[in-house]
Structures are given as C-alpha cells and as structure tokens.
Amino acid sequence: MSTAERGGPAPVTLRAHGPLGQSVRDSLVVARRNLIRMLRIPEVVIFGLIQPIMFVVLFSYVFGGSISVGGSTDPAAYREFLMAGIFAQTVTFATAGAGAGIADDMHKGLIDRFRSLPMARGAVLTGRTLADLVQTALTLVVLAVVAVIVGWRTHAGIPKAVAGFALLLLLGYAFSWIGALIGLTVRTPEAATSGGLIWLFPLTFISNAFVPSDNMPTVLRHIAEWNPFSATVQAARQLFGNLPAHYPVPGAWPMQHPVWASLIWSVLIIVGFRTLAVRKYRSAAA
C-alpha cells in the first residue's frame, strides 16, 4: 500500500518549493562543500592573510610619514586614511582565489560531475562565491584586529562601522563573480590566478585607496574618482569616520555620494557578471 493510500503525507521532492527554493538549497550545499575544503587546507587561508598584513605594516610605517593627507603628514592620520583602502584591496584580491578555485574544479572534472546532477545551473557558481564571501569576512576580522593594534580606530559609531564592512563585503562578493567568469574562461588554475590579478593592480592603485586622488594627473584623477573601488573606499572612510578634517572631497558624484555609488556599482557588477558567468557555465555544459 502506498503512502497516499494509507493517508500519510506525500513524499516531499527536491522541487517541492519551486525552482527558487531548489536553487537556494543547491547553492548552500555547494557553499558548504567549499567551506569544508577550505578548512581542510588551512594554509590557503593563512597565506591569504599574510599579504594584507604586510601591506598594513609597510604602508603604515614605511610610507606613513611621507604622504600628506588633508595637509597633514602625521603617520597616525595616514594609518586611519589607509585602512579602508587596505580592507577594500583585500576583499577584491580574493577574486583571484575564486577564479583559481573554479578553474581547478573545471580542470579536475568536478564541474562536469555537478552538471550531471539534477541541480540548478547557477548553484555551483553561487555556492562557490558564497564560500569565498565567508572566507573574505574571516580575513577582514583578522585584518581589523591587526589594524587596531597598529593604531586604527573608527569614530562614527558601531552601526556605521558595521555598514562600512558590509559595503566592503558586498564589493568583494561582486568582484568574486568577475573571478568566476575568468575561472570558467581560462584552461588552468595558474592562468586564472594571473588573469584575476593582472587587472586588479591598476584598478586598486589608480584609486584613492593609498593616496588622495587630487594629486594625480587630470586623466588619472577622473578615472580614480569614477572607479567603483574608489567609491567603496570613500564610503568606508566616511562610515568609519576616517576622513581627515581638511580632506578635500572631489567634486565627482561618486565621491560626493560614496555610499550610494558603492551600492550601485556593486549591484551592477553582480547582476552583469553573474549573468555572464552563468551563461558561460551553461554554454560549456551544452
């Protein structure tokens, strides 16, 4: 006698809550798998922390007294100005890891095994980017502790500080979709790592992350002021209360409204590159 004939509840299938529910569940399963793999290879997380910590120490103590911020060359003022840029650089450099991870899964045939399963097409990529987001959040926590040790402080209250970190993580998540597209496009993890970093260096250095943009040549200054990376850095500084008293805010719209500019840029990047990455995944599976 079947379950229905006995009057018991009908069995629940994977699609009982519709395609959206299945996509969410599949994405969480893939994210859990990637997080477990990260825990089993802790050196990846450790090495990922070394570079931003080195940047904090080098920029704070080597360049801190040589760079003028708001008319002041006080190293303490520069450290507070610097940290939003270091945070933003850290979350965006995670892009290379996302691309290399997906390229490695492609190279080992794991993606092909996922394709053979009855799961949502975008879940593999969404799960991977969510796992990278968790790793990035943990990295930010450690980096914030190091920043406090070297003298960084927030001055606008805890809610705004949390909002600043949320914007940074949103930018990191947006850029992880760029990494996912790169990982699906190249053939090897090594190529994904190189391809994920080569465009990040000009993006992060032609910005307001490490020096004020008003000292740049005109063309570079305009690029820096409309750079999505700069918008998030400026928004984080504003929310952390780390803008110097006499810091000249550029007249470009993203610098005048950095929080809105950061949100708009991040959402546009997520929508655009997620669409391209999922389309690439589907075409490769065809």
Protein backbone atom coordinates (compact mmCIF):
# COMPACT_ATOMS: atom_id res chain seq x y z
CA MET A 1 0.00 0.00 0.00
CA SER A 2 1.36 3.41 -0.94
CA THR A 3 1.81 6.33 1.42
CA ALA A 4 -1.07 8.19 -0.20
CA GLU A 5 -3.40 5.17 0.18
CA ARG A 6 -2.52 4.92 3.90
CA GLY A 7 -3.46 8.56 4.32
CA GLY A 8 0.06 9.65 5.28
CA PRO A 9 1.79 12.75 3.97
CA ALA A 10 3.00 12.71 0.40
CA PRO A 11 6.78 12.50 -0.01
CA VAL A 12 8.45 15.87 -0.47
CA THR A 13 10.57 16.18 -3.58
CA LEU A 14 13.54 18.47 -4.14
CA ARG A 15 11.35 20.74 -6.27
CA ALA A 16 8.51 20.99 -3.76
CA HIS A 17 9.24 24.66 -3.10
CA GLY A 18 9.82 25.63 -6.71
CA PRO A 19 12.93 26.43 -8.72
CA LEU A 20 13.98 29.28 -6.43
CA GLY A 21 13.91 27.10 -3.33
CA GLN A 22 15.88 24.38 -5.08
CA SER A 23 18.44 26.91 -6.31
CA VAL A 24 18.93 28.23 -2.76
CA ARG A 25 19.33 24.73 -1.30
CA ASP A 26 21.72 23.64 -4.05
CA SER A 27 23.79 26.80 -3.61
CA LEU A 28 24.06 26.24 0.15
CA VAL A 29 25.13 22.63 -0.38
CA VAL A 30 27.89 23.70 -2.77
CA ALA A 31 28.94 26.50 -0.40
CA ARG A 32 29.17 24.00 2.48
CA ARG A 33 31.31 21.72 0.36
CA ASN A 34 33.72 24.54 -0.46
CA LEU A 35 33.92 25.69 3.16
CA ILE A 36 34.76 22.17 4.30
CA ARG A 37 37.52 22.01 1.70
CA MET A 38 38.90 25.36 2.92
CA LEU A 39 39.00 24.04 6.50
CA ARG A 40 40.94 21.02 5.33
CA ILE A 41 43.53 23.26 3.62
CA PRO A 42 44.13 25.96 6.29
CA GLU A 43 47.36 27.14 4.66
CA VAL A 44 45.29 28.77 1.90
CA VAL A 45 43.56 30.97 4.48
CA ILE A 46 46.83 31.66 6.34
CA PHE A 47 48.70 32.71 3.19
CA GLY A 48 45.74 34.85 2.22
CA LEU A 49 46.18 36.78 5.48
CA ILE A 50 49.90 37.39 5.14
CA GLN A 51 49.74 39.77 2.16
CA PRO A 52 47.21 42.28 3.61
CA ILE A 53 49.01 42.26 6.97
CA MET A 54 52.27 43.05 5.16
CA PHE A 55 50.56 45.91 3.32
CA VAL A 56 49.28 47.33 6.62
CA VAL A 57 52.73 47.25 8.23
CA LEU A 58 54.65 48.50 5.19
CA PHE A 59 52.33 51.36 4.28
CA SER A 60 51.79 52.39 7.90
CA TYR A 61 55.40 52.53 8.99
CA VAL A 62 57.40 52.90 5.77
CA PHE A 63 55.24 55.44 3.90
CA GLY A 64 53.12 56.79 6.76
CA GLY A 65 55.23 59.85 7.49
CA SER A 66 55.88 60.72 3.84
CA ILE A 67 52.35 61.04 2.46
CA SER A 68 50.28 64.14 3.11
CA VAL A 69 46.59 63.62 3.86
CA GLY A 70 44.47 66.72 4.32
CA GLY A 71 47.62 68.81 4.71
CA SER A 72 49.00 66.60 7.48
CA THR A 73 51.92 64.15 7.35
CA ASP A 74 51.09 62.65 10.73
CA PRO A 75 51.60 58.86 10.48
CA ALA A 76 48.57 58.25 12.71
CA ALA A 77 46.33 60.26 10.37
CA TYR A 78 47.63 58.35 7.37
CA ARG A 79 47.00 54.99 9.09
CA GLU A 80 43.34 55.86 9.55
CA PHE A 81 43.14 57.11 5.97
CA LEU A 82 44.89 53.96 4.71
CA MET A 83 42.90 51.19 6.37
CA ALA A 84 39.73 51.50 4.26
CA GLY A 85 41.93 51.10 1.17
CA ILE A 86 43.67 48.03 2.61
CA PHE A 87 40.31 46.49 3.53
CA ALA A 88 38.96 47.11 0.03
CA GLN A 89 42.11 45.75 -1.61
CA THR A 90 41.87 42.60 0.50
CA VAL A 91 38.27 41.82 -0.47
CA THR A 92 38.91 42.46 -4.16
CA PHE A 93 42.12 40.42 -4.31
CA ALA A 94 40.02 37.43 -3.22
CA THR A 95 38.78 37.50 -6.83
CA ALA A 96 41.91 35.65 -7.95
CA GLY A 97 41.22 32.87 -5.45
CA ALA A 98 37.63 32.50 -6.64
CA GLY A 99 38.71 32.22 -10.26
CA ALA A 100 41.51 29.78 -9.47
CA GLY A 101 39.16 27.59 -7.42
CA ILE A 102 36.59 27.33 -10.20
CA ALA A 103 39.31 26.73 -12.81
CA ASP A 104 40.74 23.97 -10.59
CA ASP A 105 37.31 22.32 -10.31
CA MET A 106 36.96 22.54 -14.09
CA HIS A 107 40.44 21.07 -14.60
CA LYS A 108 39.75 18.14 -12.25
CA GLY A 109 36.38 17.36 -13.82
CA LEU A 110 34.39 18.21 -10.71
CA ILE A 111 32.23 20.72 -12.58
CA ASP A 112 31.31 18.00 -15.09
CA ARG A 113 30.09 15.82 -12.21
CA PHE A 114 27.97 18.68 -10.89
CA ARG A 115 26.48 19.13 -14.36
CA SER A 116 25.30 15.52 -14.36
CA LEU A 117 23.28 16.08 -11.17
CA PRO A 118 19.68 17.38 -11.09
CA MET A 119 20.64 20.74 -9.60
CA ALA A 120 20.19 24.39 -10.51
CA ARG A 121 22.69 25.56 -13.11
CA GLY A 122 23.77 28.67 -11.24
CA ALA A 123 24.07 26.90 -7.88
CA VAL A 124 27.64 25.73 -8.48
CA LEU A 125 28.86 29.26 -9.07
CA THR A 126 26.67 30.85 -6.39
CA GLY A 127 27.83 28.31 -3.81
CA ARG A 128 31.46 28.96 -4.66
CA THR A 129 31.10 32.74 -4.40
CA LEU A 130 29.22 32.45 -1.08
CA ALA A 131 32.01 30.29 0.35
CA ASP A 132 34.57 32.84 -0.81
CA LEU A 133 32.48 35.56 0.86
CA VAL A 134 32.68 33.71 4.19
CA GLN A 135 36.44 33.35 3.86
CA THR A 136 36.76 37.04 2.99
CA ALA A 137 34.71 38.00 6.04
CA LEU A 138 37.01 35.99 8.31
CA THR A 139 40.03 37.64 6.69
CA LEU A 140 38.52 41.08 7.33
CA VAL A 141 38.00 40.25 11.01
CA VAL A 142 41.66 39.29 11.45
CA LEU A 143 42.82 42.30 9.45
CA ALA A 144 40.67 44.65 11.54
CA VAL A 145 42.32 43.31 14.69
CA VAL A 146 45.76 43.96 13.19
CA ALA A 147 44.63 47.46 12.18
CA VAL A 148 43.54 48.21 15.75
CA ILE A 149 46.94 47.03 17.00
CA VAL A 150 48.77 49.50 14.71
CA GLY A 151 46.52 52.37 15.80
CA TRP A 152 43.46 52.40 13.54
CA ARG A 153 40.17 53.47 15.13
CA THR A 154 36.62 54.19 13.98
CA HIS A 155 34.93 57.43 15.07
CA ALA A 156 31.35 57.24 13.77
CA GLY A 157 29.82 54.55 15.98
CA ILE A 158 29.41 50.79 15.72
CA PRO A 159 26.34 50.73 13.37
CA LYS A 160 28.13 52.84 10.75
CA ALA A 161 31.31 50.77 11.13
CA VAL A 162 29.29 47.59 10.52
CA ALA A 163 27.70 49.25 7.47
CA GLY A 164 31.18 50.09 6.19
CA PHE A 165 32.31 46.49 6.46
CA ALA A 166 29.06 45.36 4.82
CA LEU A 167 29.80 47.57 1.80
CA LEU A 168 33.32 46.15 1.61
CA LEU A 169 31.99 42.58 1.65
CA LEU A 170 29.40 43.45 -0.98
CA LEU A 171 32.16 44.75 -3.24
CA GLY A 172 34.18 41.59 -2.60
CA TYR A 173 31.18 39.44 -3.48
CA ALA A 174 30.61 41.44 -6.66
CA PHE A 175 34.23 41.00 -7.73
CA SER A 176 34.11 37.27 -6.97
CA TRP A 177 31.68 36.97 -9.89
CA ILE A 178 34.32 38.52 -12.13
CA GLY A 179 36.69 35.85 -10.83
CA ALA A 180 34.09 33.16 -11.54
CA LEU A 181 33.81 34.29 -15.16
CA ILE A 182 37.60 34.29 -15.51
CA GLY A 183 37.81 30.81 -13.97
CA LEU A 184 35.28 29.47 -16.47
CA THR A 185 37.05 31.10 -19.40
CA VAL A 186 40.69 30.03 -18.89
CA ARG A 187 42.04 26.49 -19.01
CA THR A 188 44.22 26.20 -15.90
CA PRO A 189 44.18 27.45 -12.28
CA GLU A 190 47.52 29.20 -12.89
CA ALA A 191 46.03 31.19 -15.75
CA ALA A 192 43.01 32.05 -13.59
CA THR A 193 45.28 33.38 -10.83
CA SER A 194 47.24 35.53 -13.27
CA GLY A 195 44.10 36.69 -15.07
CA GLY A 196 42.45 37.51 -11.75
CA LEU A 197 45.31 39.73 -10.58
CA ILE A 198 46.58 41.48 -13.69
CA TRP A 199 43.63 43.87 -13.94
CA LEU A 200 43.30 44.34 -10.17
CA PHE A 201 46.61 46.15 -9.75
CA PRO A 202 45.72 49.14 -11.96
CA LEU A 203 42.17 49.15 -10.57
CA THR A 204 43.35 49.38 -6.96
CA PHE A 205 46.31 51.70 -7.47
CA ILE A 206 44.54 54.16 -9.80
CA SER A 207 42.19 54.97 -6.96
CA ASN A 208 42.01 56.86 -3.69
CA ALA A 209 43.00 53.79 -1.66
CA PHE A 210 46.57 54.75 -0.79
CA VAL A 211 46.91 58.42 -1.75
CA PRO A 212 44.41 61.25 -2.27
CA SER A 213 43.28 61.45 -5.88
CA ASP A 214 43.64 65.26 -6.07
CA ASN A 215 47.42 64.89 -6.56
CA MET A 216 47.04 62.70 -9.65
CA PRO A 217 47.29 63.88 -13.27
CA THR A 218 43.92 65.02 -14.63
CA VAL A 219 43.09 61.90 -16.63
CA LEU A 220 44.06 59.52 -13.83
CA ARG A 221 42.19 61.65 -11.31
CA HIS A 222 38.94 61.33 -13.26
CA ILE A 223 39.45 57.58 -13.61
CA ALA A 224 40.11 57.27 -9.89
CA GLU A 225 37.06 59.30 -8.93
CA TRP A 226 34.71 57.16 -11.05
CA ASN A 227 36.40 53.88 -10.12
CA PRO A 228 33.95 51.55 -8.28
CA PHE A 229 36.82 50.59 -6.00
CA SER A 230 37.33 54.25 -5.04
CA ALA A 231 33.63 54.68 -4.30
CA THR A 232 33.68 51.83 -1.78
CA VAL A 233 36.91 53.07 -0.20
CA GLN A 234 35.43 56.57 0.18
CA ALA A 235 32.19 55.14 1.58
CA ALA A 236 34.08 53.03 4.11
CA ARG A 237 36.18 56.01 5.22
CA GLN A 238 33.03 58.08 5.64
CA LEU A 239 31.25 55.37 7.64
CA PHE A 240 34.35 54.66 9.75
CA GLY A 241 34.81 58.38 10.44
CA ASN A 242 38.32 58.22 8.97
CA LEU A 243 38.17 61.22 6.64
CA PRO A 244 40.64 63.90 7.84
CA ALA A 245 39.16 67.22 8.90
CA HIS A 246 40.68 69.16 5.99
CA TYR A 247 40.49 66.40 3.40
CA PRO A 248 39.32 67.89 0.05
CA VAL A 249 36.41 65.80 -1.20
CA PRO A 250 36.47 65.67 -5.05
CA GLY A 251 33.50 67.08 -6.92
CA ALA A 252 32.69 63.88 -8.85
CA TRP A 253 29.27 62.41 -7.99
CA PRO A 254 30.63 59.07 -6.66
CA MET A 255 32.90 60.93 -4.24
CA GLN A 256 30.08 63.23 -3.10
CA HIS A 257 27.69 60.29 -2.56
CA PRO A 258 30.05 57.35 -1.97
CA VAL A 259 27.62 55.06 -0.13
CA TRP A 260 25.05 55.18 -2.92
CA ALA A 261 27.76 54.96 -5.57
CA SER A 262 29.26 51.90 -3.88
CA LEU A 263 25.88 50.16 -3.67
CA ILE A 264 25.03 50.93 -7.30
CA TRP A 265 28.42 49.80 -8.61
CA SER A 266 28.36 46.54 -6.61
CA VAL A 267 24.81 45.63 -7.64
CA LEU A 268 25.54 46.36 -11.30
CA ILE A 269 28.69 44.23 -11.20
CA ILE A 270 26.85 41.34 -9.51
CA VAL A 271 23.95 41.40 -11.98
CA GLY A 272 26.16 41.81 -15.04
CA PHE A 273 28.91 39.32 -14.27
CA ARG A 274 26.64 36.73 -12.66
CA THR A 275 24.58 36.72 -15.85
CA LEU A 276 27.72 36.32 -17.98
CA ALA A 277 29.19 33.63 -15.71
CA VAL A 278 26.01 31.52 -15.59
CA ARG A 279 25.64 31.87 -19.37
CA LYS A 280 29.25 30.73 -19.80
CA TYR A 281 28.62 27.78 -17.48
CA ARG A 282 25.53 26.75 -19.44
CA SER A 283 27.22 27.07 -22.81
CA ALA A 284 30.14 24.96 -21.59
CA ALA A 285 27.70 22.33 -20.36
CA ALA A 286 25.83 22.18 -23.68
